[in-house]
Tab-separated table of C-alpha atoms in Angstrom:
chain	number	residue	atom	x	y	z
A	196	MET	CA	21.789	1.480	-22.639
A	197	LYS	CA	19.642	2.326	-19.629
A	198	GLY	CA	19.370	5.972	-18.687
A	199	LEU	CA	18.132	7.605	-15.494
A	200	ILE	CA	16.624	11.085	-15.373
A	201	ILE	CA	16.408	12.694	-11.924
A	202	SER	CA	13.895	15.538	-12.044
A	203	ASN	CA	12.909	18.184	-9.529
A	204	GLY	CA	9.690	16.589	-8.276
A	205	GLU	CA	9.518	14.553	-5.077
A	206	ILE	CA	11.911	11.769	-4.090
A	207	LYS	CA	11.250	10.378	-0.619
A	208	ASN	CA	13.088	7.058	-0.791
A	209	ASP	CA	16.854	7.597	-0.895
A	210	LYS	CA	17.589	3.874	-1.012
A	211	LEU	CA	15.363	3.426	-4.047
A	212	LEU	CA	17.183	6.292	-5.759
A	213	ARG	CA	20.573	4.743	-5.002
A	214	ASP	CA	19.449	1.323	-6.237
A	215	VAL	CA	18.055	2.712	-9.496
A	216	ALA	CA	21.161	4.846	-10.043
A	217	ARG	CA	23.439	1.861	-9.452
A	218	ASP	CA	21.574	-0.058	-12.152
A	219	SER	CA	21.784	2.781	-14.701
A	220	ASP	CA	24.405	3.331	-17.387
A	221	TYR	CA	23.942	7.082	-17.818
A	222	ILE	CA	22.480	9.584	-15.342
A	223	ILE	CA	21.095	13.020	-16.159
A	224	CYS	CA	19.938	15.480	-13.519
A	225	ALA	CA	17.295	17.937	-14.653
A	226	ASP	CA	18.002	21.211	-12.829
A	227	GLY	CA	16.976	20.946	-9.144
A	228	GLY	CA	16.877	17.154	-9.402
A	229	ALA	CA	20.606	17.345	-8.699
A	230	ASP	CA	19.856	18.472	-5.138
A	231	TYR	CA	18.633	14.937	-4.352
A	232	ILE	CA	22.086	13.478	-4.990
A	233	ALA	CA	24.287	16.326	-3.760
A	234	ASP	CA	25.075	14.555	-0.488
A	235	THR	CA	25.334	11.041	-1.925
A	236	SER	CA	27.963	9.058	-3.785
A	237	ILE	CA	25.877	9.236	-6.959
A	238	LYS	CA	27.695	11.155	-9.675
A	239	PRO	CA	25.621	12.156	-12.690
A	240	ASP	CA	27.025	12.216	-16.205
A	241	PHE	CA	25.074	15.295	-17.253
A	242	LEU	CA	23.327	18.286	-15.669
A	243	ILE	CA	20.770	20.126	-17.767
A	244	GLY	CA	18.289	22.937	-17.284
A	245	ASP	CA	17.797	26.666	-16.934
A	246	PHE	CA	19.064	26.337	-13.337
A	247	ASP	CA	16.285	28.329	-11.743
A	248	SER	CA	15.722	25.704	-9.037
A	249	ILE	CA	19.082	24.054	-8.299
A	250	ASP	CA	20.827	25.010	-5.052
A	251	LYS	CA	23.956	27.094	-5.663
A	252	ASP	CA	26.124	24.758	-3.553
A	253	THR	CA	24.866	21.784	-5.545
A	254	PHE	CA	25.723	23.518	-8.814
A	255	ARG	CA	29.242	24.272	-7.584
A	256	LYS	CA	29.655	20.625	-6.558
A	257	MET	CA	28.610	19.515	-10.064
A	258	GLU	CA	31.280	21.843	-11.474
A	259	ARG	CA	33.939	20.474	-9.106
A	260	ASP	CA	32.992	16.925	-10.049
A	261	LYS	CA	33.426	17.882	-13.718
A	262	VAL	CA	29.889	16.886	-14.620
A	263	THR	CA	28.952	17.892	-18.174
A	264	ILE	CA	26.654	20.916	-17.843
A	265	LYS	CA	24.353	22.399	-20.467
A	266	LYS	CA	22.340	25.512	-19.701
A	267	PHE	CA	19.113	26.501	-21.447
A	268	PRO	CA	17.240	29.804	-21.243
A	269	ILE	CA	14.359	30.088	-18.765
A	270	LYS	CA	12.030	30.976	-21.642
A	271	LYS	CA	11.988	27.755	-23.642
A	272	ASP	CA	9.467	25.458	-25.323
A	273	TYR	CA	10.253	22.257	-23.401
A	274	THR	CA	10.639	21.211	-19.784
A	275	ASP	CA	14.047	20.285	-18.411
A	276	THR	CA	12.870	16.682	-18.224
A	277	GLU	CA	12.039	16.559	-21.927
A	278	LEU	CA	15.391	18.134	-22.785
A	279	ALA	CA	17.043	15.356	-20.761
A	280	ILE	CA	15.014	12.769	-22.675
A	281	ASN	CA	16.260	14.175	-25.957
A	282	ILE	CA	19.879	13.800	-24.842
A	283	LEU	CA	19.348	10.150	-23.898
A	284	ILE	CA	17.614	9.484	-27.212
A	285	GLU	CA	20.630	10.940	-29.019
A	286	LYS	CA	22.898	8.658	-26.993
A	287	GLY	CA	20.916	5.584	-28.042
A	288	ALA	CA	19.085	4.770	-24.814
A	289	GLU	CA	16.912	1.647	-24.998
A	290	GLU	CA	15.336	2.249	-21.602
A	291	ILE	CA	14.809	5.383	-19.491
A	292	ILE	CA	13.826	5.464	-15.813
A	293	PHE	CA	12.440	8.666	-14.319
A	294	MET	CA	12.695	9.649	-10.685
A	295	GLY	CA	11.454	12.937	-9.274
A	296	ALA	CA	8.959	13.006	-12.156
A	297	THR	CA	5.923	13.136	-9.844
A	298	GLY	CA	5.042	15.398	-6.943
A	299	SER	CA	3.017	18.425	-5.943
A	300	ARG	CA	3.144	20.018	-9.401
A	301	LEU	CA	0.329	18.087	-11.080
A	302	ASP	CA	0.975	19.791	-14.422
A	303	HIS	CA	4.530	18.458	-14.487
A	304	SER	CA	3.429	15.015	-13.299
A	305	LEU	CA	0.858	14.735	-16.091
A	306	ALA	CA	3.285	16.068	-18.697
A	307	ASN	CA	5.893	13.505	-17.627
A	308	ILE	CA	3.382	10.666	-17.910
A	309	HIS	CA	2.584	11.812	-21.437
A	310	LEU	CA	6.292	11.960	-22.238
A	311	LEU	CA	6.322	8.201	-21.698
A	312	TYR	CA	4.272	7.945	-24.878
A	313	LYS	CA	6.954	9.848	-26.788
A	314	LEU	CA	9.365	7.083	-25.809
A	315	TYR	CA	6.841	4.324	-26.473
A	316	LYS	CA	6.428	5.495	-30.072
A	317	MET	CA	10.199	5.180	-30.502
A	318	ASN	CA	10.314	1.663	-29.008
A	319	ILE	CA	12.154	2.974	-25.953
A	320	LYS	CA	10.990	1.569	-22.634
A	321	GLY	CA	10.076	4.379	-20.249
A	322	THR	CA	9.072	4.021	-16.591
A	323	ILE	CA	8.304	6.607	-13.943
A	324	VAL	CA	9.277	5.336	-10.493
A	325	ASP	CA	8.516	6.831	-7.101
A	326	GLU	CA	8.114	5.528	-3.562
A	327	ASN	CA	4.620	4.177	-4.251
A	328	ASN	CA	4.249	3.789	-8.014
A	329	LYS	CA	5.614	2.479	-11.272
A	330	ILE	CA	4.027	4.009	-14.371
A	331	PHE	CA	4.487	2.971	-17.997
A	332	ILE	CA	2.626	2.786	-21.316
A	333	GLY	CA	1.235	-0.631	-22.193
A	334	TYR	CA	-0.156	-2.330	-25.275
A	335	GLY	CA	-0.364	-5.943	-26.420
A	336	ASP	CA	0.676	-8.709	-24.016
A	337	ILE	CA	1.997	-7.651	-20.613
A	338	VAL	CA	2.975	-9.832	-17.646
A	339	ILE	CA	3.289	-8.425	-14.119
A	340	GLU	CA	4.671	-10.515	-11.267
A	341	LYS	CA	2.652	-10.527	-8.058
A	342	GLU	CA	3.812	-8.328	-5.180
A	343	GLU	CA	2.155	-8.003	-1.799
A	344	ASN	CA	-0.080	-4.998	-1.108
A	345	THR	CA	0.060	-3.900	-4.724
A	346	TYR	CA	-2.651	-2.557	-7.014
A	347	VAL	CA	-2.665	-2.464	-10.799
A	348	SER	CA	-4.609	0.225	-12.648
A	349	ILE	CA	-5.192	0.289	-16.398
A	350	ILE	CA	-6.191	3.659	-17.846
A	351	PRO	CA	-6.986	4.075	-21.571
A	352	MET	CA	-5.182	6.944	-23.278
A	353	TRP	CA	-7.569	7.519	-26.153
A	354	GLU	CA	-11.204	8.526	-26.531
A	355	ARG	CA	-11.996	5.272	-28.342
A	356	GLY	CA	-11.050	3.313	-25.203
A	357	SER	CA	-9.243	-0.022	-25.117
A	358	ILE	CA	-10.198	-3.693	-25.281
A	359	VAL	CA	-8.619	-5.420	-22.271
A	360	THR	CA	-8.338	-9.061	-21.203
A	361	LEU	CA	-7.129	-9.782	-17.670
A	362	LYS	CA	-6.061	-13.145	-16.227
A	363	GLY	CA	-4.730	-13.852	-12.743
A	364	PHE	CA	-6.431	-10.784	-11.298
A	365	GLN	CA	-9.086	-10.419	-8.628
A	366	TYR	CA	-11.332	-8.939	-11.313
A	367	GLU	CA	-10.743	-10.718	-14.598
A	368	THR	CA	-12.045	-9.587	-17.973
A	369	ASP	CA	-12.448	-11.125	-21.411
A	370	ARG	CA	-12.050	-8.507	-24.145
A	371	LYS	CA	-13.816	-5.933	-22.010
A	372	LYS	CA	-13.942	-2.384	-23.348
A	373	PHE	CA	-12.340	0.021	-20.907
A	374	GLU	CA	-13.842	3.434	-21.567
A	375	PHE	CA	-11.647	6.531	-21.724
A	376	SER	CA	-13.909	8.507	-19.378
A	377	SER	CA	-14.373	5.800	-16.732
A	378	SER	CA	-12.605	4.619	-13.580
A	379	TYR	CA	-13.393	0.973	-14.384
A	380	GLY	CA	-9.761	-0.160	-14.576
A	381	ILE	CA	-8.593	1.300	-11.271
A	382	SER	CA	-7.174	-0.672	-8.299
A	383	ASN	CA	-7.239	-4.291	-9.407
A	384	ARG	CA	-5.141	-6.933	-7.618
A	385	ILE	CA	-3.063	-9.842	-8.847
A	386	VAL	CA	-4.220	-13.002	-7.037
A	387	LYS	CA	-2.055	-15.584	-8.792
A	388	ASP	CA	1.719	-15.744	-9.237
A	389	ARG	CA	1.453	-13.237	-12.039
A	390	GLY	CA	-1.107	-11.111	-13.781
A	391	GLU	CA	-1.532	-11.327	-17.537
A	392	ILE	CA	-2.828	-8.319	-19.470
A	393	LYS	CA	-3.739	-8.178	-23.136
A	394	ILE	CA	-4.571	-4.729	-24.496
A	395	GLU	CA	-6.083	-4.261	-27.930
A	396	SER	CA	-7.096	-1.185	-29.930
A	397	GLY	CA	-5.508	1.576	-27.910
A	398	GLU	CA	-2.570	2.021	-25.555
A	399	CYS	CA	-3.106	2.363	-21.807
A	400	ILE	CA	-1.290	3.956	-18.911
A	401	ILE	CA	-0.368	1.158	-16.497
A	402	VAL	CA	0.116	2.110	-12.849
A	403	ILE	CA	1.456	-0.380	-10.303
A	404	SER	CA	0.849	1.145	-6.866
A	405	LYS	CA	1.536	0.428	-3.221
A	406	ASP	CA	-0.121	2.144	-0.259
C-alpha cells in the first residue's frame, strides 16, 4: 500500500500534488496540509493534528466530506507529520510519499528528512517530493534514470562517512570515501542513460534536484 502525507510546508505545484494523490492508496493530511486540497477533487482518508494551522472552512469541509479526523493536543511529543507516519505504519504501508514536508521552516524540513530514516529502518520506502526535489535514504545499489537539468547529491548521514562508487555520472568515483562534514557529493550529473550508485558502510541522503 502506498500512502501520501500532505503536510503544512510549501506546495507550489498543484498538478504534481494531484498526480501523486491519484497514484496513492491512502491519503493523510497533517493539519494545515489539508488547505492545499480544500479546493480540489482530492479527498483525504484521514485528517490528523492539533489543528492550530488549518483554515476553519477547510476543517468544516473535511467534516462534511466525512473524512476520519483525529485531534491531538497542541502540547505533544511528536509533529503532526510523524503522527501521520505512525498511522500509515499501522495500516501496513510499504511506501510513503511526503508533500508539503519542506518549506520555510528549516527545523521541520530537517526533521522530516530524518523521519525518512525511521521508515528506512522498517523497510518502508519513504520519499519527500516537492517542485524541485526528491529526497530519500539510500544504501547499497541504487539506479537513477537520467532526466534533463537534474542534479544528484549524495550526503552521508553518519560521522564515519560512506564509501561511494558512481558510474554514469559526470564525476565518477571508485569506492571513494564521502566525508560526513564535506560538500564533496553535491550537484553531480548523470551523463549516461542512467546513473549507478553503490553505497557502502553508511547510509546517505540522496537528493535529486532540478533548478
